[in-house]
Amino acid sequence: MMKENHKLIEKIKALKIKHQAIILAHNYQLPEVQDLADFCGDSLELSRLAAKNNAEVIVFCGVYFMAETAVILSPEKKVIMPDITAGCPMANMMNADDLKKLKKAHPQAVTVGYVNTSAEVKAELDYCCTSANAVAVVNALKDYKEIIFVPDKYLADYVSKQSGRKLISWHGFCPTHVKILPEDILREKKIHPQAKVMVHPECLSSVAVLADAVLSTSQMAKYAKTNPAKEFIVGTEAGLVYCLKRDNPDKKFYPASARAVCPNMKLTTQEKVLWALEELKDEVRVPKVVREKAHLAIERMLSIV
Ligand code: 13P
Ligand code: SF4
């Protein structure tokens, strides 16, 4: 078994060289996929890495909207997904028509959308944002009386509290993060009273209020490294705990809930990475008109942060 695995990894390495490919993996990917990757990171970090890199092929181990964002930022590259059926249920909770209707109902509003949206939705936005910069983006929109913020109602609630702005939100949510309950945090705090609590802003508002820090996945990685605390309760998808432990062997990390597993993030395996590189598919494509409009929303975000 071990030998088979070694052979598979050798084949992947050879194909990477042959096709000038790099492997990017989101922080929630299976440990064996994270170990294969050239870079691990949060959703936007990975797309920016894809754009900065001079590889010809990007093997994107994550979910569909993330690979689409990589295509938007670097259309000249071939972006392939080892399992193209890996979607994000939250991103699928709003389509472009839903957003057009919301914009029509609030014609004066500026529109801000989370990176967890389809390319078609991004093409309808004024500003994109990520979990790492959503508050900064909304804070920069002082000149607007009304702000539409989609699709995550919990992220909207968190941003609204932090910025003091009333937001017109949508009813989207992450089915994985809502499984982390306030009682999970309270239980873990009781067991580990010295631990710092860090949670993702996609968590329920009743969970976010119990945290020491509300952070994106890569911000959590930095917080764990730089904070003098030795123990952390981790309120996000369980996969993040693997890289936190790997990068901080002297610290302890406790997942807030074993239920918080994103099934879509676990669809990618080492075998599927090999098959993707052998056949150079499935390629993620975004039509030029959509891509260019979506790119503007991302550019506007980057100009703020
Ligand atoms: P990050 O951008 O914080 O990695 O989050 C992406 C995501 O899908 C969280 O569920
Ligand atoms: Fe989407 Fe939630 Fe999975 Fe992140 S954890 S990819 S928001 S379903």
Tab-separated table of C-alpha atoms and ligand atoms in Angstrom:
chain	number	residue	atom	x	y	z
A	1	MET	CA	0.000	0.000	0.000
A	2	MET	CA	2.766	2.368	1.069
A	3	LYS	CA	4.746	1.465	-2.092
A	4	GLU	CA	1.676	2.076	-4.295
A	5	ASN	CA	1.248	5.487	-2.727
A	6	HIS	CA	4.913	6.307	-3.294
A	7	LYS	CA	4.560	5.326	-6.980
A	8	LEU	CA	1.487	7.519	-7.339
A	9	ILE	CA	3.274	10.519	-5.858
A	10	GLU	CA	6.266	9.958	-8.164
A	11	LYS	CA	3.926	9.874	-11.191
A	12	ILE	CA	2.277	13.113	-10.062
A	13	LYS	CA	5.683	14.783	-9.691
A	14	ALA	CA	6.751	13.695	-13.192
A	15	LEU	CA	3.506	14.925	-14.763
A	16	LYS	CA	3.821	18.259	-12.968
A	17	ILE	CA	7.214	18.785	-14.600
A	18	LYS	CA	5.983	17.584	-18.016
A	19	HIS	CA	3.010	19.986	-18.041
A	20	GLN	CA	4.586	22.847	-16.057
A	21	ALA	CA	1.802	22.406	-13.528
A	22	ILE	CA	1.372	23.439	-9.914
A	23	ILE	CA	-1.024	22.019	-7.351
A	24	LEU	CA	-2.985	24.418	-5.152
A	25	ALA	CA	-5.011	23.123	-2.205
A	26	HIS	CA	-7.490	24.873	0.039
A	27	ASN	CA	-6.892	24.633	3.798
A	28	TYR	CA	-9.889	22.235	4.137
A	29	GLN	CA	-8.556	19.584	1.749
A	30	LEU	CA	-7.733	16.051	2.938
A	31	PRO	CA	-4.288	15.858	4.634
A	32	GLU	CA	-2.844	13.704	1.810
A	33	VAL	CA	-3.954	16.302	-0.754
A	34	GLN	CA	-2.525	19.184	1.309
A	35	ASP	CA	0.759	17.236	1.489
A	36	LEU	CA	0.868	16.978	-2.322
A	37	ALA	CA	0.251	20.676	-2.876
A	38	ASP	CA	2.802	23.298	-3.851
A	39	PHE	CA	0.732	25.845	-1.921
A	40	CYS	CA	-2.104	25.671	0.617
A	41	GLY	CA	-4.178	28.717	1.484
A	42	ASP	CA	-7.562	30.415	1.782
A	43	SER	CA	-9.872	30.937	-1.158
A	44	LEU	CA	-8.540	34.224	-2.480
A	45	GLU	CA	-4.900	33.573	-1.604
A	46	LEU	CA	-4.935	30.525	-3.869
A	47	SER	CA	-6.354	32.419	-6.841
A	48	ARG	CA	-3.804	35.179	-6.383
A	49	LEU	CA	-1.047	32.570	-6.208
A	50	ALA	CA	-2.371	31.046	-9.428
A	51	ALA	CA	-2.170	34.463	-11.114
A	52	LYS	CA	1.321	35.297	-9.815
A	53	ASN	CA	2.804	31.944	-10.775
A	54	ASN	CA	4.177	31.247	-14.246
A	55	ALA	CA	2.932	27.658	-14.381
A	56	GLU	CA	0.899	26.712	-17.450
A	57	VAL	CA	-1.489	24.379	-15.671
A	58	ILE	CA	-3.104	24.906	-12.268
A	59	VAL	CA	-4.495	21.826	-10.538
A	60	PHE	CA	-7.034	23.365	-8.203
A	61	CYS	CA	-7.941	21.233	-5.185
A	62	GLY	CA	-10.871	23.029	-3.647
A	63	VAL	CA	-14.425	23.850	-4.709
A	64	TYR	CA	-15.743	25.171	-8.029
A	65	PHE	CA	-16.080	28.888	-7.223
A	66	MET	CA	-12.417	28.962	-6.113
A	67	ALA	CA	-11.213	27.453	-9.401
A	68	GLU	CA	-13.459	29.905	-11.297
A	69	THR	CA	-11.851	32.782	-9.373
A	70	ALA	CA	-8.437	31.491	-10.456
A	71	VAL	CA	-9.643	31.518	-14.093
A	72	ILE	CA	-10.965	35.079	-13.678
A	73	LEU	CA	-7.588	36.237	-12.345
A	74	SER	CA	-5.468	34.275	-14.822
A	75	PRO	CA	-7.475	33.441	-17.959
A	76	GLU	CA	-4.361	32.518	-19.954
A	77	LYS	CA	-3.765	29.478	-17.740
A	78	LYS	CA	-5.418	26.093	-17.883
A	79	VAL	CA	-7.191	25.556	-14.552
A	80	ILE	CA	-8.248	21.965	-13.937
A	81	MET	CA	-10.133	20.368	-11.061
A	82	PRO	CA	-9.512	16.761	-9.988
A	83	ASP	CA	-13.240	16.553	-9.138
A	84	ILE	CA	-15.279	19.172	-10.942
A	85	THR	CA	-18.442	18.159	-9.067
A	86	ALA	CA	-16.994	19.685	-5.873
A	87	GLY	CA	-19.272	22.693	-5.439
A	88	CYS	CA	-20.043	25.049	-2.592
A	89	PRO	CA	-23.675	24.806	-1.427
A	90	MET	CA	-23.525	28.384	-0.127
A	91	ALA	CA	-22.346	29.712	-3.500
A	92	ASN	CA	-25.217	27.792	-5.123
A	93	MET	CA	-27.806	29.489	-2.894
A	94	MET	CA	-27.830	32.602	-5.077
A	95	ASN	CA	-27.810	32.861	-8.866
A	96	ALA	CA	-27.365	35.910	-11.111
A	97	ASP	CA	-31.141	36.373	-11.552
A	98	ASP	CA	-31.640	36.446	-7.767
A	99	LEU	CA	-29.043	39.185	-7.506
A	100	LYS	CA	-30.479	41.160	-10.444
A	101	LYS	CA	-33.899	41.134	-8.721
A	102	LEU	CA	-32.384	42.261	-5.417
A	103	LYS	CA	-30.548	45.085	-7.198
A	104	LYS	CA	-33.786	46.130	-8.920
A	105	ALA	CA	-35.543	46.287	-5.542
A	106	HIS	CA	-32.730	48.520	-4.182
A	107	PRO	CA	-31.579	50.610	-7.173
A	108	GLN	CA	-29.463	53.013	-5.069
A	109	ALA	CA	-27.514	50.266	-3.294
A	110	VAL	CA	-23.910	49.320	-3.931
A	111	THR	CA	-23.455	45.538	-4.141
A	112	VAL	CA	-20.825	43.579	-2.233
A	113	GLY	CA	-20.537	39.812	-2.667
A	114	TYR	CA	-18.538	37.184	-0.889
A	115	VAL	CA	-15.940	35.328	-2.962
A	116	ASN	CA	-18.115	32.215	-2.325
A	117	THR	CA	-20.289	33.057	-5.351
A	118	SER	CA	-20.417	31.864	-8.958
A	119	ALA	CA	-18.629	33.841	-11.685
A	120	GLU	CA	-22.068	34.946	-13.019
A	121	VAL	CA	-22.952	36.431	-9.624
A	122	LYS	CA	-19.526	38.105	-9.359
A	123	ALA	CA	-20.171	39.687	-12.763
A	124	GLU	CA	-23.213	41.451	-11.228
A	125	LEU	CA	-21.317	42.808	-8.204
A	126	ASP	CA	-19.708	46.179	-7.639
A	127	TYR	CA	-17.276	44.745	-5.077
A	128	CYS	CA	-16.123	41.266	-4.222
A	129	CYS	CA	-14.892	40.493	-0.675
A	130	THR	CA	-13.473	37.587	1.283
A	131	SER	CA	-13.866	36.471	4.884
A	132	ALA	CA	-10.490	38.163	5.508
A	133	ASN	CA	-11.431	41.615	4.204
A	134	ALA	CA	-15.263	41.903	4.249
A	135	VAL	CA	-15.271	44.438	7.110
A	136	ALA	CA	-12.607	46.603	5.414
A	137	VAL	CA	-14.531	46.584	2.116
A	138	VAL	CA	-17.805	47.647	3.777
A	139	ASN	CA	-15.984	50.286	5.878
A	140	ALA	CA	-14.654	51.793	2.643
A	141	LEU	CA	-18.174	52.328	1.255
A	142	LYS	CA	-19.034	55.377	3.400
A	143	ASP	CA	-20.385	57.306	0.412
A	144	TYR	CA	-23.213	54.838	-0.154
A	145	LYS	CA	-26.448	54.982	1.836
A	146	GLU	CA	-27.472	51.388	1.041
A	147	ILE	CA	-25.308	48.269	0.790
A	148	ILE	CA	-26.409	44.886	-0.555
A	149	PHE	CA	-24.246	42.136	0.977
A	150	VAL	CA	-24.652	38.570	-0.359
A	151	PRO	CA	-24.991	35.592	-0.100
A	152	ASP	CA	-24.037	34.637	3.502
A	153	LYS	CA	-26.449	35.949	6.129
A	154	TYR	CA	-24.062	35.158	9.000
A	155	LEU	CA	-21.095	36.885	7.407
A	156	ALA	CA	-23.437	39.831	6.705
A	157	ASP	CA	-24.484	39.908	10.353
A	158	TYR	CA	-20.866	39.831	11.530
A	159	VAL	CA	-19.812	42.592	9.096
A	160	SER	CA	-22.833	44.696	10.039
A	161	LYS	CA	-21.925	44.487	13.755
A	162	GLN	CA	-18.261	45.318	13.085
A	163	SER	CA	-18.897	48.198	10.675
A	164	GLY	CA	-22.030	49.605	12.284
A	165	ARG	CA	-23.699	49.545	8.822
A	166	LYS	CA	-27.148	48.146	8.120
A	167	LEU	CA	-26.803	45.636	5.257
A	168	ILE	CA	-29.377	44.272	2.822
A	169	SER	CA	-28.574	40.558	3.015
A	170	TRP	CA	-29.569	37.263	1.373
A	171	HIS	CA	-30.606	34.003	3.029
A	172	GLY	CA	-27.473	32.034	2.129
A	173	PHE	CA	-25.393	30.126	4.669
A	174	CYS	CA	-22.736	27.447	4.889
A	175	PRO	CA	-24.305	24.080	5.817
A	176	THR	CA	-21.007	23.002	7.382
A	177	HIS	CA	-20.325	26.029	9.593
A	178	VAL	CA	-23.896	26.179	10.946
A	179	LYS	CA	-23.264	22.759	12.491
A	180	ILE	CA	-20.948	24.414	15.025
A	181	LEU	CA	-23.244	25.350	17.918
A	182	PRO	CA	-22.739	27.715	20.869
A	183	GLU	CA	-22.875	24.714	23.209
A	184	ASP	CA	-19.901	23.196	21.338
A	185	ILE	CA	-17.798	26.277	22.083
A	186	LEU	CA	-18.964	26.427	25.715
A	187	ARG	CA	-18.212	22.714	26.213
A	188	GLU	CA	-14.704	23.005	24.714
A	189	LYS	CA	-13.997	26.155	26.767
A	190	LYS	CA	-14.918	24.269	29.925
A	191	ILE	CA	-12.575	21.384	29.025
A	192	HIS	CA	-9.740	23.698	27.856
A	193	PRO	CA	-10.084	26.911	29.913
A	194	GLN	CA	-6.700	28.309	28.742
A	195	ALA	CA	-7.501	27.925	25.038
A	196	LYS	CA	-8.163	30.848	22.691
A	197	VAL	CA	-11.321	30.488	20.612
A	198	MET	CA	-11.035	31.317	16.906
A	199	VAL	CA	-14.033	30.936	14.591
A	200	HIS	CA	-14.839	31.585	10.929
A	201	PRO	CA	-17.316	34.416	10.172
A	202	GLU	CA	-19.560	31.898	8.365
A	203	CYS	CA	-20.454	30.534	11.835
A	204	LEU	CA	-23.777	31.313	13.511
A	205	SER	CA	-23.859	34.784	15.089
A	206	SER	CA	-24.412	33.081	18.477
A	207	VAL	CA	-21.076	31.308	17.953
A	208	ALA	CA	-19.154	34.360	16.691
A	209	VAL	CA	-19.976	36.308	19.880
A	210	LEU	CA	-18.250	33.612	21.975
A	211	ALA	CA	-14.948	33.847	20.077
A	212	ASP	CA	-11.699	35.617	20.938
A	213	ALA	CA	-11.121	36.120	17.215
A	214	VAL	CA	-13.289	35.831	14.074
A	215	LEU	CA	-10.968	35.010	11.165
A	216	SER	CA	-10.596	33.552	7.659
A	217	THR	CA	-8.797	30.198	7.433
A	218	SER	CA	-5.411	31.728	6.592
A	219	GLN	CA	-5.858	34.397	9.260
A	220	MET	CA	-6.419	31.535	11.732
A	221	ALA	CA	-3.133	29.963	10.599
A	222	LYS	CA	-1.333	33.273	11.275
A	223	TYR	CA	-3.129	33.858	14.583
A	224	ALA	CA	-2.170	30.361	15.813
A	225	LYS	CA	1.467	31.004	14.914
A	226	THR	CA	1.814	34.478	16.395
A	227	ASN	CA	-0.464	34.318	19.456
A	228	PRO	CA	1.455	33.319	22.598
A	229	ALA	CA	-1.382	30.947	23.652
A	230	LYS	CA	-0.526	27.249	23.526
A	231	GLU	CA	-4.067	25.914	22.984
A	232	PHE	CA	-6.789	26.859	20.508
A	233	ILE	CA	-10.414	25.871	19.959
A	234	VAL	CA	-10.990	25.871	16.195
A	235	GLY	CA	-14.465	26.880	14.997
A	236	THR	CA	-14.302	26.054	11.322
A	237	GLU	CA	-14.232	23.085	8.938
A	238	ALA	CA	-12.302	20.267	10.610
A	239	GLY	CA	-9.641	20.031	7.851
A	240	LEU	CA	-7.917	23.195	9.025
A	241	VAL	CA	-6.786	21.438	12.208
A	242	TYR	CA	-4.393	19.288	10.140
A	243	CYS	CA	-2.330	22.230	8.870
A	244	LEU	CA	-2.521	24.039	12.229
A	245	LYS	CA	-1.007	20.993	13.974
A	246	ARG	CA	1.581	20.456	11.212
A	247	ASP	CA	2.764	24.082	11.357
A	248	ASN	CA	2.683	24.411	15.176
A	249	PRO	CA	3.858	21.102	16.648
A	250	ASP	CA	4.310	22.668	20.103
A	251	LYS	CA	0.672	23.874	20.311
A	252	LYS	CA	-2.661	22.091	20.785
A	253	PHE	CA	-5.743	22.490	18.574
A	254	TYR	CA	-9.244	21.279	19.393
A	255	PRO	CA	-11.949	21.211	16.666
A	256	ALA	CA	-15.076	22.888	18.074
A	257	SER	CA	-17.257	20.195	16.499
A	258	ALA	CA	-16.527	16.909	14.735
A	259	ARG	CA	-19.692	17.555	12.681
A	260	ALA	CA	-18.138	20.472	10.800
A	261	VAL	CA	-16.881	18.563	7.759
A	262	CYS	CA	-17.499	19.940	4.252
A	263	PRO	CA	-18.216	16.884	2.065
A	264	ASN	CA	-17.363	18.806	-1.122
A	265	MET	CA	-13.899	19.637	0.151
A	266	LYS	CA	-13.237	15.936	0.717
A	267	LEU	CA	-14.070	14.829	-2.843
A	268	THR	CA	-10.528	15.444	-4.089
A	269	THR	CA	-8.111	12.555	-3.566
A	270	GLN	CA	-4.522	11.840	-4.589
A	271	GLU	CA	-5.753	9.416	-7.282
A	272	LYS	CA	-8.035	12.087	-8.775
A	273	VAL	CA	-5.105	14.535	-8.823
A	274	LEU	CA	-3.093	11.973	-10.808
A	275	TRP	CA	-5.940	11.326	-13.278
A	276	ALA	CA	-6.470	15.081	-13.729
A	277	LEU	CA	-2.793	15.517	-14.606
A	278	GLU	CA	-2.789	12.498	-16.930
A	279	GLU	CA	-5.720	13.801	-18.982
A	280	LEU	CA	-5.395	17.534	-18.226
A	281	LYS	CA	-9.044	17.752	-17.244
A	282	ASP	CA	-11.648	18.740	-16.141
A	283	GLU	CA	-10.932	22.266	-17.253
A	284	VAL	CA	-12.833	25.115	-15.601
A	285	ARG	CA	-13.926	27.757	-18.104
A	286	VAL	CA	-15.592	31.135	-17.654
A	287	PRO	CA	-16.994	33.007	-20.703
A	288	LYS	CA	-15.007	36.170	-21.528
A	289	VAL	CA	-17.868	38.649	-20.887
A	290	VAL	CA	-18.564	37.140	-17.462
A	291	ARG	CA	-14.869	36.913	-16.648
A	292	GLU	CA	-14.150	40.531	-17.460
A	293	LYS	CA	-17.080	41.883	-15.428
A	294	ALA	CA	-16.260	39.591	-12.486
A	295	HIS	CA	-12.627	40.697	-12.667
A	296	LEU	CA	-13.708	44.315	-12.132
A	297	ALA	CA	-15.435	43.416	-8.831
A	298	ILE	CA	-12.274	41.650	-7.652
A	299	GLU	CA	-10.064	44.554	-8.797
A	300	ARG	CA	-12.228	47.028	-6.850
A	301	MET	CA	-11.836	44.874	-3.742
A	302	LEU	CA	-8.066	44.711	-4.199
A	303	SER	CA	-7.873	48.473	-4.604
A	304	ILE	CA	-9.415	48.832	-1.109
A	305	VAL	CA	-7.346	46.243	0.728
B	1	13P	P1	-11.576	31.023	3.505
B	1	13P	O1	-11.544	32.027	2.406
B	1	13P	O2	-11.504	31.624	4.869
B	1	13P	O3	-10.568	29.961	3.281
B	1	13P	O4	-13.005	30.334	3.499
B	1	13P	C1	-13.491	29.654	2.409
B	1	13P	C2	-14.639	28.836	2.759
B	1	13P	O5	-15.253	28.224	1.937
B	1	13P	C3	-15.009	28.795	4.154
B	1	13P	O6	-15.988	27.856	4.337
B	2	SF4	FE1	-18.853	26.198	0.895
B	2	SF4	FE2	-19.123	25.873	3.515
B	2	SF4	FE3	-17.806	24.050	2.118
B	2	SF4	FE4	-16.761	26.492	2.545
B	2	SF4	S1	-17.181	24.922	4.073
B	2	SF4	S2	-16.798	25.369	0.611
B	2	SF4	S3	-18.634	27.752	2.474
B	2	SF4	S4	-19.999	24.578	1.936
